[in-house]
């Protein structure tokens, strides 16, 4: 998987040389390039932002700089789309719907995905991470300041690019760099060969059809500072152990994340689950 990250602080991503991600780069599983957005400016101050149209506080990232950068990375020619884009297509593109071409066919799914972190976008979930782990190439555009000009994602959608905008949670960060680090880790650890132990991925929280919180884990000794592990885990009865863990997952999820219980697919529950 090829990964490009555009930021005014590309040094943020120096840490990607460490740990499992560093190993994955060495193995050739992922190839990462962090670019400095200011390299695409032409003025002496290398400015990437400007005041908001309509007034208000803060600064907004300029579409002109972003488009020169993204056109180059994506291999696209600059276009004025005022002639070709209909109001309907623009509205669909702005909502992230697939753009229908002249022949009425839905454009073939691109294997390159352009991703903008945005605190006002839908939440990034494990499902998104799984889907994006199948892409050939990811291009991340990190916004700073009050955000980026809304026409940037709109324009690239209209060019047929698969553009996504995601928030990583209900809190505000200074810029997209940390959010990109989070998304990148969630996506790349799903690549075959990235993790040492592939099975640990399958049983984790938020994965699979159930998306329950994981049960508690214990290791030896069986009693530590006067606290014992639950007896059933020492019983050697795998059926009982599985049932105990499953019950704990259900109860814990109900208590801490009732929203996940609401979304649970009833078909994924077995008879014993229904009693708990
Ligand atoms: Cl994606 N960006 C910023 N700046 N803040 C956030 C976020 C993203 N997700 C949550 N907070």
Coordinates of C-alpha atoms and ligand atoms in Angstrom, one line a residue:
X1 CA 0.0 0.0 0.0
X2 CA 1.3 3.4 -1.0
X3 CA 0.6 6.2 1.5
X4 CA 1.1 10.0 0.9
X5 CA 0.5 12.5 3.7
X6 CA 0.4 16.2 3.1
X7 CA 0.9 18.5 6.1
X8 CA 2.5 21.8 7.1
X9 CA 4.3 19.7 9.8
X10 CA 5.5 16.6 7.8
X11 CA 8.0 15.9 10.7
X12 CA 5.0 14.8 12.7
X13 CA 5.2 11.6 10.7
X14 CA 8.9 10.8 11.4
X15 CA 7.6 8.4 14.1
X16 CA 6.3 6.1 11.4
X17 CA 9.9 4.8 11.1
X18 CA 9.4 3.2 14.6
X19 CA 7.8 0.0 15.9
X20 CA 5.5 -2.2 13.8
X21 CA 5.0 0.5 11.2
X22 CA 8.7 0.9 10.7
X23 CA 9.0 -2.9 10.2
X24 CA 6.1 -2.9 7.7
X25 CA 8.0 -0.2 5.7
X26 CA 11.2 -2.2 5.8
X27 CA 9.3 -5.3 4.6
X28 CA 7.8 -3.3 1.7
X29 CA 4.2 -3.8 3.0
X30 CA 3.7 0.0 3.1
X31 CA 5.5 2.8 1.4
X32 CA 5.0 6.2 3.0
X33 CA 5.9 9.7 1.8
X34 CA 5.1 12.8 4.0
X35 CA 5.0 16.0 2.0
X36 CA 5.2 19.6 3.1
X37 CA 2.2 21.6 1.7
X38 CA 4.4 24.7 1.6
X39 CA 6.4 23.2 -1.2
X40 CA 3.5 24.0 -3.5
X41 CA 3.4 27.7 -2.6
X42 CA 4.9 30.4 -4.8
X43 CA 4.9 33.5 -2.5
X44 CA 7.8 34.5 -0.3
X45 CA 5.9 33.8 2.9
X46 CA 4.8 30.3 1.7
X47 CA 1.3 31.1 2.9
X48 CA -1.2 28.2 2.9
X49 CA -4.2 30.0 4.5
X50 CA -6.3 33.1 4.2
X51 CA -9.2 34.8 6.0
X52 CA -12.7 33.3 5.8
X53 CA -15.0 34.6 3.1
X54 CA -18.0 36.0 4.9
X55 CA -16.0 37.0 7.9
X56 CA -15.3 35.4 11.2
X57 CA -12.4 34.3 13.3
X58 CA -9.4 32.2 12.3
X59 CA -7.9 31.2 8.9
X60 CA -8.9 28.8 6.2
X61 CA -6.5 26.7 4.1
X62 CA -6.4 28.0 0.5
X63 CA -7.7 25.8 -2.3
X64 CA -5.1 27.0 -4.8
X65 CA -2.1 25.6 -2.8
X66 CA -3.9 22.3 -2.0
X67 CA -5.0 21.8 -5.6
X68 CA -1.4 22.2 -7.0
X69 CA -0.2 19.7 -4.5
X70 CA -3.0 17.1 -5.0
X71 CA -3.1 17.4 -8.8
X72 CA 0.6 16.5 -8.8
X73 CA 0.2 13.6 -6.3
X74 CA -2.9 12.2 -8.1
X75 CA -1.6 12.9 -11.6
X76 CA -4.6 15.0 -12.6
X77 CA -4.7 18.1 -14.8
X78 CA -6.1 21.4 -13.5
X79 CA -9.6 22.0 -14.7
X80 CA -12.3 24.6 -14.5
X81 CA -15.3 22.5 -13.8
X82 CA -18.0 25.3 -14.0
X83 CA -18.9 24.2 -17.6
X84 CA -19.1 20.4 -17.1
X85 CA -20.5 20.0 -13.6
X86 CA -24.3 20.2 -13.3
X87 CA -25.9 21.4 -10.1
X88 CA -27.2 17.9 -9.4
X89 CA -23.7 16.3 -9.9
X90 CA -22.2 19.0 -7.6
X91 CA -24.8 18.3 -4.9
X92 CA -24.2 14.5 -5.2
X93 CA -20.5 15.0 -5.1
X94 CA -20.7 17.3 -2.1
X95 CA -22.7 14.6 -0.3
X96 CA -20.1 11.9 -1.2
X97 CA -22.5 10.0 -3.5
X98 CA -21.0 8.2 -6.5
X99 CA -20.9 10.5 -9.5
X100 CA -22.8 9.1 -12.6
X101 CA -20.9 9.7 -15.8
X102 CA -22.4 10.5 -19.3
X103 CA -23.2 6.9 -20.1
X104 CA -25.2 6.5 -16.9
X105 CA -22.7 4.0 -15.4
X106 CA -21.4 4.5 -11.9
X107 CA -17.7 5.3 -12.2
X108 CA -15.6 2.2 -11.4
X109 CA -14.4 2.1 -7.8
X110 CA -11.0 3.8 -7.6
X111 CA -8.3 2.0 -5.7
X112 CA -6.9 5.4 -4.6
X113 CA -8.7 7.1 -1.7
X114 CA -8.2 10.8 -0.7
X115 CA -8.9 11.3 3.0
X116 CA -9.3 14.6 4.8
X117 CA -9.5 14.6 8.7
X118 CA -12.3 16.9 9.7
X119 CA -13.8 17.3 13.1
X120 CA -17.2 18.1 11.5
X121 CA -17.3 14.9 9.4
X122 CA -18.8 11.4 10.2
X123 CA -16.9 9.3 12.8
X124 CA -14.1 7.0 11.5
X125 CA -15.0 3.4 12.6
X126 CA -13.4 0.0 12.5
X127 CA -15.6 -0.7 9.4
X128 CA -14.0 2.3 7.6
X129 CA -10.5 1.0 8.6
X130 CA -11.3 -2.5 7.2
X131 CA -12.6 -1.0 3.9
X132 CA -9.7 1.3 3.5
X133 CA -7.2 -1.5 4.2
X134 CA -8.1 -2.9 0.8
X135 CA -7.1 0.3 -1.1
X136 CA -3.9 0.4 -3.2
X137 CA -3.1 4.0 -2.3
X138 CA -4.2 6.4 0.4
X139 CA -3.5 10.2 0.2
X140 CA -4.2 12.1 3.4
X141 CA -4.6 15.9 3.5
X142 CA -4.0 17.4 6.9
X143 CA -5.9 20.6 7.6
X144 CA -4.8 23.1 10.2
X145 CA -6.3 26.3 11.5
X146 CA -10.0 26.6 11.2
X147 CA -10.1 24.0 8.4
X148 CA -9.8 23.9 4.6
X149 CA -11.8 25.4 1.8
X150 CA -14.9 23.3 1.3
X151 CA -14.4 23.2 -2.5
X152 CA -11.3 21.1 -2.3
X153 CA -13.1 17.7 -1.5
X154 CA -16.0 18.8 -3.8
X155 CA -13.6 19.4 -6.7
X156 CA -11.8 16.0 -6.4
X157 CA -15.1 14.1 -6.0
X158 CA -16.2 15.7 -9.3
X159 CA -13.0 14.4 -10.9
X160 CA -14.0 10.9 -9.9
X161 CA -11.7 10.6 -7.0
X162 CA -12.9 8.6 -4.0
X163 CA -12.8 11.3 -1.3
X164 CA -13.5 10.7 2.4
X165 CA -13.8 13.1 5.3
X166 CA -13.6 11.7 8.8
X167 CA -13.6 12.8 12.5
X168 CA -11.9 10.6 15.0
X169 CA -14.1 11.6 18.0
X170 CA -16.1 14.3 19.6
X171 CA -13.3 16.6 20.8
X172 CA -11.2 19.3 19.0
X173 CA -7.6 18.9 18.0
X174 CA -5.3 21.6 16.6
X175 CA -4.9 19.9 13.2
X176 CA -5.4 16.7 11.3
X177 CA -1.9 15.2 11.9
X178 CA -2.8 13.2 15.1
X179 CA -6.1 12.1 13.5
X180 CA -4.2 10.9 10.4
X181 CA -1.8 9.0 12.7
X182 CA -4.8 7.3 14.4
X183 CA -6.5 6.4 11.1
X184 CA -3.3 5.2 9.5
X185 CA -2.6 2.8 12.4
X186 CA -6.1 1.5 12.5
X187 CA -5.9 0.8 8.7
X188 CA -2.4 -0.5 8.2
X189 CA -2.4 -3.0 11.1
X190 CA -5.1 -4.9 9.2
X191 CA -2.8 -5.4 6.2
X192 CA -1.9 -9.1 5.8
X193 CA 1.6 -9.7 7.4
X194 CA 1.6 -6.4 9.4
X195 CA 0.9 -8.0 12.8
X196 CA 2.8 -10.9 14.2
X197 CA -0.4 -12.6 15.4
X198 CA -3.3 -12.3 12.9
X199 CA -5.8 -14.0 15.3
X200 CA -5.5 -11.3 17.9
X201 CA -7.1 -9.0 15.3
X202 CA -10.2 -11.2 14.9
X203 CA -11.1 -11.3 18.6
X204 CA -10.6 -7.6 19.4
X205 CA -13.3 -5.1 20.2
X206 CA -15.3 -3.5 17.3
X207 CA -14.3 -6.2 14.8
X208 CA -16.4 -9.0 13.3
X209 CA -20.2 -8.9 13.1
X210 CA -20.7 -8.5 16.8
X211 CA -18.7 -5.4 17.7
X212 CA -18.9 -6.0 21.4
X213 CA -16.3 -4.7 24.0
X214 CA -13.7 -7.3 24.8
X215 CA -14.0 -9.3 28.1
X216 CA -11.3 -8.8 30.8
X217 CA -8.0 -10.7 30.4
X218 CA -5.8 -12.2 33.1
X219 CA -2.4 -13.9 33.2
X220 CA -0.5 -15.7 35.9
X221 CA -0.3 -15.8 38.9
X222 CA -3.8 -17.1 39.7
X223 CA -3.8 -15.0 42.9
X224 CA -2.0 -11.7 43.0
X225 CA -1.9 -9.4 46.0
X226 CA -5.0 -11.2 47.3
X227 CA -7.0 -10.9 44.1
X228 CA -7.9 -14.1 42.4
X229 CA -8.8 -14.6 38.7
X230 CA -12.4 -15.9 38.1
X231 CA -12.5 -19.6 39.0
X232 CA -14.0 -20.7 35.6
X233 CA -10.9 -19.5 33.8
X234 CA -8.9 -22.2 35.8
X235 CA -11.5 -24.9 35.1
X236 CA -10.0 -26.1 31.8
X237 CA -13.5 -26.3 30.4
X238 CA -13.2 -24.4 27.1
X239 CA -17.0 -24.3 26.6
X240 CA -17.6 -22.8 30.0
X241 CA -14.7 -20.3 29.5
X242 CA -16.1 -19.1 26.1
X243 CA -19.6 -18.7 27.7
X244 CA -18.2 -16.8 30.6
X245 CA -16.2 -14.4 28.3
X246 CA -19.1 -13.9 26.0
X247 CA -21.5 -13.1 28.9
X248 CA -19.0 -10.6 30.3
X249 CA -18.6 -9.0 26.8
X250 CA -22.4 -8.6 26.5
X251 CA -22.8 -7.2 30.1
X252 CA -19.9 -4.9 29.8
X253 CA -21.0 -3.5 26.4
X254 CA -24.5 -3.0 27.8
X255 CA -23.2 -1.1 30.7
X256 CA -20.4 1.1 29.0
X257 CA -21.6 1.3 25.4
X258 CA -25.3 0.8 25.1
X259 CA -25.1 2.4 21.6
X260 CA -23.2 -0.7 20.4
X261 CA -25.9 -3.0 21.8
X262 CA -28.5 -0.9 19.9
X263 CA -26.6 -1.5 16.6
X264 CA -26.1 -5.2 17.3
X265 CA -27.3 -7.6 14.6
X266 CA -29.8 -9.9 16.3
X267 CA -28.8 -12.7 13.9
X268 CA -25.4 -12.6 15.4
X269 CA -26.7 -13.6 18.9
X270 CA -27.1 -17.2 19.9
X271 CA -29.8 -18.8 22.1
X272 CA -27.7 -18.5 25.2
X273 CA -27.0 -14.9 24.5
X274 CA -30.7 -14.1 24.6
X275 CA -30.9 -15.3 28.2
X276 CA -28.2 -12.9 29.3
Ligands
LIG1 CL1 -10.2 14.6 12.1 N1 -9.5 16.9 13.1 C1 -9.4 17.8 14.1 N2 -8.7 18.9 13.9 N3 -10.0 17.6 15.3 C2 -10.6 16.5 15.5 C3 -10.7 15.5 14.5 C4 -10.1 15.7 13.3 N4 -11.4 14.5 15.0 C5 -11.8 14.8 16.2 N5 -11.3 16.0 16.5

